[in-house]
Amino acid sequence: MIKIFIVFYFFLLFLVILFYFFEPIENFDKNRFFKFKEKIQSKEIKNIYFWKTHKTGGSAFNNVLHRLAFKLKMKKIKSFQDLKVEGPKFFGQHAIHNPTIAERIFPRKNSLYITILRNPVDQFLSRMNYRPFEIEIFENYFKSFYHLPNNFTRLKSNKTNIKRFKCYMRNDMSYDLGYVECGGIYNGSKDKLIEKFNTDFDLILLNEYFDEGMILLKNLLNISYEDVVCLSVNERVTIPTKKQREMVEKILPFHVVFLLELLPVR
């Protein structure tokens, strides 16, 4: 009797976990998914090209792809000078995306192009708090960039190389993807942006739906759950403060190309 009760208890616990953690995504279009899956699987995928954006969960996902590349005996491409590398190839690191150069090594007909994006406010706060010793510089550069009261003049004498901070201030992910210059403004429309995504990438994951993205990858490539298991790595050390979030939420959504409505938050 006790054994039956224990089994029943764990069965109920399983159902609770299942419905709590795996709630269905609203407006999920199954027909669209199967058409997308058919399109991906119609390719004879020999190469994986993962364009790694900053502070979006890319390091955790990159670990999954590195293991998969090793399993499939793909050669890792570290530089786009490696034009002579033959056989299955894998790329997964930070740089400025250039589709023309990428396609010389990763032909679209047999390569899977992937990237990952994130709510720009959360991405920026993660970037800001990644290195604790740079938080003060980062905050004051942000204030200076957007003409808010700041102490940036005093910080200019700091030995830290602050020139790179300009690229983080506006459209950081767009800069990684080669859509804007460092700290630049995107002048295209939302429709043009989505069209460019569809042209440049086969699969775009969202940090806010990371787990769902792993399941999607598993189904698309017919791999196992073991292949997509991963841990969070390379996370920020410091938790963003309420003051930081209020400051960034007040300014950033009006200056970035990745509009918040494009990136659903649970």
Tab-separated table of C-alpha atoms in Angstrom, residues 20-250:
chain	number	residue	atom	x	y	z
A	20	TYR	CA	4.693	24.355	-14.482
A	21	PHE	CA	7.943	24.338	-16.424
A	22	PHE	CA	6.693	23.365	-19.864
A	23	GLU	CA	3.754	25.662	-20.385
A	24	PRO	CA	2.875	25.945	-24.091
A	25	ILE	CA	4.007	28.980	-26.076
A	26	GLU	CA	1.063	31.165	-27.027
A	27	ASN	CA	0.037	31.229	-30.684
A	28	PHE	CA	2.353	28.360	-31.624
A	29	ASP	CA	1.810	27.619	-35.307
A	30	LYS	CA	2.451	23.891	-35.845
A	31	ASN	CA	2.048	24.069	-39.615
A	32	ARG	CA	4.589	26.846	-39.835
A	33	PHE	CA	7.004	24.864	-37.653
A	34	PHE	CA	6.720	21.713	-39.772
A	35	LYS	CA	7.270	23.726	-42.958
A	36	PHE	CA	10.334	25.296	-41.336
A	37	LYS	CA	11.583	21.875	-40.210
A	38	GLU	CA	11.093	20.493	-43.708
A	39	LYS	CA	13.071	23.416	-45.142
A	40	ILE	CA	15.977	22.848	-42.739
A	41	GLN	CA	16.024	19.093	-43.212
A	42	SER	CA	15.929	19.466	-46.992
A	43	LYS	CA	19.477	20.770	-46.704
A	44	GLU	CA	22.309	18.289	-46.555
A	45	ILE	CA	23.819	20.006	-43.520
A	46	LYS	CA	27.568	19.546	-43.376
A	47	ASN	CA	28.533	22.773	-41.612
A	48	ILE	CA	27.305	24.830	-38.658
A	49	TYR	CA	27.816	28.586	-38.588
A	50	PHE	CA	26.932	30.134	-35.205
A	51	TRP	CA	27.284	33.891	-34.948
A	52	LYS	CA	27.847	34.539	-31.252
A	53	THR	CA	26.409	37.818	-29.953
A	54	HIS	CA	27.550	39.263	-26.618
A	55	LYS	CA	25.767	38.558	-23.315
A	56	THR	CA	22.823	36.695	-24.840
A	57	GLY	CA	23.437	33.158	-23.548
A	58	GLY	CA	25.681	32.434	-26.518
A	59	SER	CA	28.429	30.761	-24.464
A	60	ALA	CA	26.047	28.125	-23.066
A	61	PHE	CA	24.623	27.442	-26.525
A	62	ASN	CA	28.105	27.418	-28.023
A	63	ASN	CA	29.046	24.557	-25.697
A	64	VAL	CA	26.173	22.519	-27.122
A	65	LEU	CA	27.331	23.223	-30.670
A	66	HIS	CA	30.983	22.484	-29.853
A	67	ARG	CA	30.042	19.047	-28.538
A	68	LEU	CA	27.862	18.434	-31.569
A	69	ALA	CA	30.645	19.550	-33.926
A	70	PHE	CA	33.085	17.212	-32.175
A	71	LYS	CA	30.596	14.351	-32.421
A	72	LEU	CA	30.098	15.010	-36.145
A	73	LYS	CA	33.873	15.412	-36.679
A	74	MET	CA	33.611	19.008	-37.884
A	75	LYS	CA	36.741	21.127	-38.141
A	76	LYS	CA	36.621	24.331	-36.117
A	77	ILE	CA	37.158	27.520	-38.122
A	78	LYS	CA	38.955	30.179	-36.068
A	79	SER	CA	39.523	32.700	-38.835
A	80	PHE	CA	37.917	33.589	-42.138
A	81	GLN	CA	41.362	33.253	-43.651
A	82	ASP	CA	40.844	29.460	-43.507
A	83	LEU	CA	39.441	29.268	-47.029
A	84	LYS	CA	41.328	26.060	-47.813
A	85	VAL	CA	39.790	24.008	-44.994
A	86	GLU	CA	37.891	21.093	-46.514
A	87	GLY	CA	35.231	18.798	-45.101
A	88	PRO	CA	32.548	19.552	-42.451
A	89	LYS	CA	33.222	22.814	-40.599
A	90	PHE	CA	32.031	24.666	-37.511
A	91	PHE	CA	32.271	28.328	-36.547
A	92	GLY	CA	31.158	29.719	-33.194
A	93	GLN	CA	32.725	32.894	-31.829
A	94	HIS	CA	32.480	36.680	-31.582
A	95	ALA	CA	33.226	38.868	-34.598
A	96	ILE	CA	31.377	41.216	-36.953
A	97	HIS	CA	29.063	39.190	-39.196
A	98	ASN	CA	29.659	39.559	-42.924
A	99	PRO	CA	27.439	37.194	-44.973
A	100	THR	CA	29.495	37.634	-48.147
A	101	ILE	CA	32.700	36.459	-46.461
A	102	ALA	CA	30.912	33.783	-44.417
A	103	GLU	CA	29.382	32.148	-47.485
A	104	ARG	CA	32.831	31.600	-49.017
A	105	ILE	CA	33.555	29.060	-46.283
A	106	PHE	CA	29.996	28.100	-45.295
A	107	PRO	CA	27.884	27.643	-48.458
A	108	ARG	CA	24.206	28.273	-47.735
A	109	LYS	CA	23.133	25.078	-49.504
A	110	ASN	CA	24.759	22.817	-46.890
A	111	SER	CA	25.306	25.047	-43.832
A	112	LEU	CA	23.062	25.853	-40.873
A	113	TYR	CA	23.259	29.565	-39.984
A	114	ILE	CA	22.340	30.320	-36.364
A	115	THR	CA	22.466	33.270	-33.977
A	116	ILE	CA	20.917	34.211	-30.624
A	117	LEU	CA	19.281	37.454	-29.463
A	118	ARG	CA	18.019	38.846	-26.174
A	119	ASN	CA	15.809	41.592	-24.776
A	120	PRO	CA	18.148	44.585	-25.308
A	121	VAL	CA	17.619	46.003	-21.809
A	122	ASP	CA	18.602	42.714	-20.136
A	123	GLN	CA	21.476	42.261	-22.580
A	124	PHE	CA	22.785	45.751	-21.807
A	125	LEU	CA	22.494	45.274	-18.028
A	126	SER	CA	24.336	41.969	-18.295
A	127	ARG	CA	27.075	43.689	-20.275
A	128	MET	CA	27.220	46.546	-17.762
A	129	ASN	CA	27.639	44.226	-14.773
A	130	TYR	CA	29.903	41.640	-16.399
A	131	ARG	CA	33.131	43.124	-15.002
A	132	PRO	CA	32.606	44.593	-11.517
A	133	PHE	CA	35.697	46.829	-11.784
A	134	GLU	CA	34.201	48.525	-14.883
A	135	ILE	CA	30.645	49.155	-13.636
A	136	GLU	CA	31.248	52.776	-12.616
A	137	ILE	CA	32.943	53.558	-15.951
A	138	PHE	CA	30.168	51.798	-17.850
A	139	GLU	CA	27.381	53.673	-16.041
A	140	ASN	CA	28.996	57.068	-16.532
A	141	TYR	CA	29.807	56.389	-20.181
A	142	PHE	CA	26.132	55.498	-20.673
A	143	LYS	CA	25.071	58.762	-19.027
A	144	SER	CA	27.554	60.745	-21.084
A	145	PHE	CA	26.501	59.032	-24.330
A	146	TYR	CA	22.845	59.898	-23.740
A	147	HIS	CA	23.591	63.366	-22.282
A	148	LEU	CA	22.571	62.563	-18.713
A	149	PRO	CA	24.284	64.043	-15.606
A	150	ASN	CA	27.494	62.055	-15.086
A	151	ASN	CA	31.042	61.946	-13.714
A	152	PHE	CA	32.604	60.850	-16.999
A	153	THR	CA	35.189	63.681	-17.122
A	154	ARG	CA	36.857	62.378	-13.976
A	155	LEU	CA	36.883	58.857	-15.353
A	156	LYS	CA	38.628	59.784	-18.608
A	157	SER	CA	41.979	59.555	-16.861
A	158	ASN	CA	41.298	55.906	-15.997
A	159	LYS	CA	43.755	53.531	-17.686
A	160	THR	CA	40.949	51.240	-18.832
A	161	ASN	CA	40.436	51.333	-22.602
A	162	ILE	CA	37.060	53.075	-22.753
A	163	LYS	CA	36.864	53.521	-26.538
A	164	ARG	CA	35.185	50.128	-26.920
A	165	PHE	CA	32.331	51.244	-24.648
A	166	LYS	CA	30.843	53.280	-27.493
A	167	CYS	CA	29.901	50.068	-29.341
A	168	TYR	CA	27.963	48.829	-26.306
A	169	MET	CA	25.822	51.935	-25.870
A	170	ARG	CA	23.462	51.567	-28.823
A	171	ASN	CA	22.532	48.531	-30.949
A	172	ASP	CA	25.184	46.243	-29.478
A	173	MET	CA	23.659	43.096	-31.019
A	174	SER	CA	23.110	44.902	-34.336
A	175	TYR	CA	26.809	45.789	-34.351
A	176	ASP	CA	27.744	42.137	-33.794
A	177	LEU	CA	25.522	41.190	-36.734
A	178	GLY	CA	27.048	43.822	-38.996
A	179	TYR	CA	23.821	45.833	-39.352
A	180	VAL	CA	25.178	49.115	-37.895
A	181	GLU	CA	28.506	50.789	-37.224
A	182	CYS	CA	29.931	50.954	-33.697
A	183	GLY	CA	27.303	52.773	-31.591
A	184	GLY	CA	25.392	53.544	-34.767
A	185	ILE	CA	21.718	54.085	-35.556
A	186	TYR	CA	19.691	51.627	-37.626
A	187	ASN	CA	17.718	53.535	-40.243
A	188	GLY	CA	15.718	50.689	-41.774
A	189	SER	CA	12.193	49.569	-40.942
A	190	LYS	CA	11.155	46.711	-38.686
A	191	ASP	CA	9.971	44.727	-41.732
A	192	LYS	CA	13.346	45.183	-43.446
A	193	LEU	CA	15.072	43.986	-40.291
A	194	ILE	CA	12.960	40.826	-40.111
A	195	GLU	CA	13.550	40.256	-43.824
A	196	LYS	CA	17.310	40.548	-43.224
A	197	PHE	CA	17.076	38.031	-40.378
A	198	ASN	CA	15.284	35.600	-42.674
A	199	THR	CA	17.938	36.080	-45.344
A	200	ASP	CA	20.983	35.851	-43.088
A	201	PHE	CA	20.000	33.063	-40.694
A	202	ASP	CA	18.174	29.739	-40.714
A	203	LEU	CA	17.549	29.747	-36.971
A	204	ILE	CA	17.441	32.645	-34.493
A	205	LEU	CA	17.160	31.689	-30.838
A	206	LEU	CA	15.855	33.971	-28.101
A	207	ASN	CA	17.523	33.998	-24.704
A	208	GLU	CA	14.081	34.383	-23.108
A	209	TYR	CA	13.093	31.032	-24.666
A	210	PHE	CA	16.434	29.286	-24.321
A	211	ASP	CA	15.062	25.901	-23.222
A	212	GLU	CA	12.499	25.909	-26.017
A	213	GLY	CA	15.322	26.748	-28.431
A	214	MET	CA	17.257	23.665	-27.327
A	215	ILE	CA	14.195	21.475	-27.952
A	216	LEU	CA	13.736	23.115	-31.342
A	217	LEU	CA	17.363	22.425	-32.247
A	218	LYS	CA	16.991	18.810	-31.123
A	219	ASN	CA	13.937	18.312	-33.332
A	220	LEU	CA	15.428	20.074	-36.345
A	221	LEU	CA	18.670	18.095	-36.329
A	222	ASN	CA	17.244	14.796	-35.012
A	223	ILE	CA	19.712	14.685	-32.136
A	224	SER	CA	19.220	13.501	-28.553
A	225	TYR	CA	18.316	15.332	-25.350
A	226	GLU	CA	21.797	14.495	-24.111
A	227	ASP	CA	23.214	16.486	-27.029
A	228	VAL	CA	21.422	19.688	-25.972
A	229	VAL	CA	22.032	19.551	-22.209
A	230	CYS	CA	24.067	22.572	-21.059
A	231	LEU	CA	24.850	24.791	-18.072
A	232	SER	CA	24.956	28.573	-17.788
A	233	VAL	CA	28.531	29.770	-18.256
A	234	ASN	CA	30.365	33.093	-18.479
A	235	GLU	CA	27.603	34.883	-16.549
A	236	ARG	CA	27.883	38.343	-15.047
A	237	VAL	CA	29.141	38.434	-11.465
A	238	THR	CA	27.084	41.370	-10.193
A	239	ILE	CA	23.284	41.515	-10.185
A	240	PRO	CA	21.883	44.702	-11.809
A	241	THR	CA	20.479	47.170	-9.312
A	242	LYS	CA	16.953	48.585	-9.440
A	243	LYS	CA	18.440	52.026	-10.155
A	244	GLN	CA	20.426	50.676	-13.117
A	245	ARG	CA	17.382	48.950	-14.587
A	246	GLU	CA	15.190	52.041	-14.254
A	247	MET	CA	17.873	54.178	-15.905
A	248	VAL	CA	18.385	51.788	-18.838
A	249	GLU	CA	14.655	51.064	-19.349
A	250	LYS	CA	13.993	54.794	-19.532
